[in-house]
């Protein structure tokens, strides 16, 4: 545990995700699926896809048994950003605690030694110096103590936040399923237990994973606007709207309880070291940016694809909610109420951009930028200079991944150009990088030279790739999950 | 002219390119083409394509008459980066000259007034101060004078550089055409004059435009490795290798002639204000980066497409030179010895990246970065803060353009998906943005529902777009030509 406390957070997270994925794979393998046998690579892919909350699928979700679904639920929960950040917060707090204990014990030692020191007059000056040091230390110790208490408090707030939203969500979805008979029937046909479904869906939504235990993702539920409206807050509050909501919670709680800690948390947000607690100005701009991006998507979607085949049979209200749901999902969750491959290409390109944007993308006018960038400058200086030169920017890595996939799938790109085209590969790679899970899928009808044994399955496009391609995508998912560690890469490349 | 001297360089260049394009369009329109009539939009497109040295084609090049080709040659010459930068240098020099004249005249006035000032003793102190100011001023005036002389000298060097390369090039190509009978016959069949062809090709290569007066671009000359080898230096020295070569010229000339100016130019490269004169370290890294990028392209090309249909019938040596030529062209010139639509998709994606990279992209380790970034920081502060917030990054603009084209061409994207796919649109837009001119073209064989009157033409993919799409691409070409003014956009957007 001491090793963990002192080591590089990037390494810790790499080890964390890989070990969880491997463990998850072991469990999934041990518990036999319904009917068919699954390839090891596909099971591992699913496990990585769950822990990195990507929801890319190479096998149909419907084949997983109830226990396997529970395993996946657990993987999604402990892989979600809010949970992992809570674990990170716990570690920072423990480290601070150890430091504080050390200081306290050294104080105690000093205090016990003091009587012997003040013996002759010569030591008086020494004593004064020591006293001053003490004062400074105790001042900073109080500060550090407050910081420690605030972090402890923050931890409880986050735990409460997670529990509250999950419980509310599960109750809501369960009630909805009980009240609306058509959905109940649907689950029965698929052999799904209601509780499993609601817990799975809520965990999946809150952690922005986007898995749904049915093959067709949310397409079957596209008319259930109530369910979609219930999931939208879960999707937002567990992801792009988490920082503003967390701030709001602390602000609200601070009025009744633990005022000092709350004030510290709100004022010295950056000192706490919790990435999701942003400064006030930043939070406001983040909310504005998120809303703006959703509005842009909804507008373009409505303009281009209001009469699309995917939205057929829905009335005005259902269409609007569906479009909103789809737009909210494109940033990170990746649940889908339409087959995105039949949407117009303009929307697909926009989705690629939205998937690429990291969760806390925000428009931040330069005059507010000063304070925030100071912190990041310090971070930069800590790094070794030589290695920093060799790091590419995120986009360069993505292009390299795309080229690699184009190489591994070169045969099919020639033979089956309507399914295997570069846009679909780009969607798949960026979707994996953004841990979104959108996929254009594969359609037998689009084959130029129809195969006789081709069968349309509810799997992502990646499911039709070669093994090498799948392995590349596993790397991309892990790389995307850890992208926050490489946000300032490519600094050594000058474009002009 | 005074207005020009004092106004914003961006506005000047916008006016410059638009007026030249319009003028060029007028001339092209006035001089009747051979046979067919051309649409006004297509002629204007060709004119913009020439002045922005993009070489995107919406009409076959073969239909232009000899006089029209001469007009295009002139447009390419005065639109090329080396020439426009020379004009810019001339303007900076004129402005400096006016400032120097003002200082000189104010000195003269002071000197003539001085006798009256030194009358009583009380003014002695005053006088001393004035003297000191004088000394400072004269020191800086000497410096400014040296700067002025150096810039004048630099202008002559650049003019010499342009003339020398063009003359050498035209003589070389003419000789080659005379010596090799097969090429002579080829030109005769196409009704081209030898001199027009060599001047056109050399101007086109040096200015990185990439137009070739034959329909098939350089595909007919793919076996003429000698000609390709002659053009490669022209392509490089007029573009990515221009700064190092300019520095080398100054260095070489400085050993014999105008040592003081040369030393100033080499030492205070950034003070001269000529964008193409880079500091020594930067120049070295630029050369290394350029070579590296060419090596990457040649390697991938050889690995993926050595046995491609496009290189059929060539021997080992011819293939190697052809691949080298193609790789050199992908950064900016855009002449082509193969139909790039039959290359593998991995190469196409790599080409998109290469086309996107601005000419002076270089790997520059961070420790050398200090001095250079200081200058750019000053530049940044000069700008208004509010407008700077609203500027997007280059990539965002490109994505917006791509989405717009997807909207204007939405019908054909559905009906003709093998020709109209997003990758081809991306290639076209990035090619226009990078002023390259690569295009995947349009092939009647790829139509899913073959039209009866479809005819394969030697035009770019853009030639089959709707008028709105073409107009968007005209904007993209102009935007790309002026990209150096917006290299630090999007600073107000934080991704993390
Ligand atoms: K997801
Ligand atoms: K060009």
Short mmCIF file of C-alpha atoms and ligand atoms in Angstrom, two decimals, chain A residues 49 52-56 204 207-211 239 329 331-335 431 434-438, ligand 1:
data_model
loop_
_atom_site.label_atom_id
_atom_site.label_comp_id
_atom_site.label_asym_id
_atom_site.label_seq_id
_atom_site.Cartn_x
_atom_site.Cartn_y
_atom_site.Cartn_z
CA UNK A 49 -14.97 -2.29 -22.85
CA UNK A 52 -13.06 1.57 -19.61
CA UNK A 53 -16.80 2.39 -19.84
CA UNK A 54 -16.60 2.32 -23.63
CA UNK A 55 -19.45 -0.06 -24.49
CA UNK A 56 -17.94 -1.17 -27.77
CA UNK A 204 -24.38 1.93 -17.12
CA UNK A 207 -20.88 5.67 -15.31
CA UNK A 208 -21.40 6.74 -18.96
CA UNK A 209 -20.70 3.22 -20.10
CA UNK A 210 -23.71 2.81 -22.34
CA UNK A 211 -24.14 -0.95 -22.32
CA UNK A 239 -20.34 12.93 -16.67
CA UNK A 329 -25.22 10.34 -25.54
CA UNK A 331 -20.40 13.00 -25.78
CA UNK A 332 -19.71 9.90 -23.70
CA UNK A 333 -22.39 7.40 -22.87
CA UNK A 334 -23.04 6.03 -26.33
CA UNK A 335 -26.46 4.45 -25.83
CA UNK A 431 -15.66 6.22 -30.32
CA UNK A 434 -13.70 8.90 -26.33
CA UNK A 435 -15.05 5.82 -24.48
CA UNK A 436 -18.38 6.47 -26.15
CA UNK A 437 -19.42 3.28 -27.85
CA UNK A 438 -21.19 4.55 -30.96
K1 LIG C 1 -19.53 4.92 -23.17
#
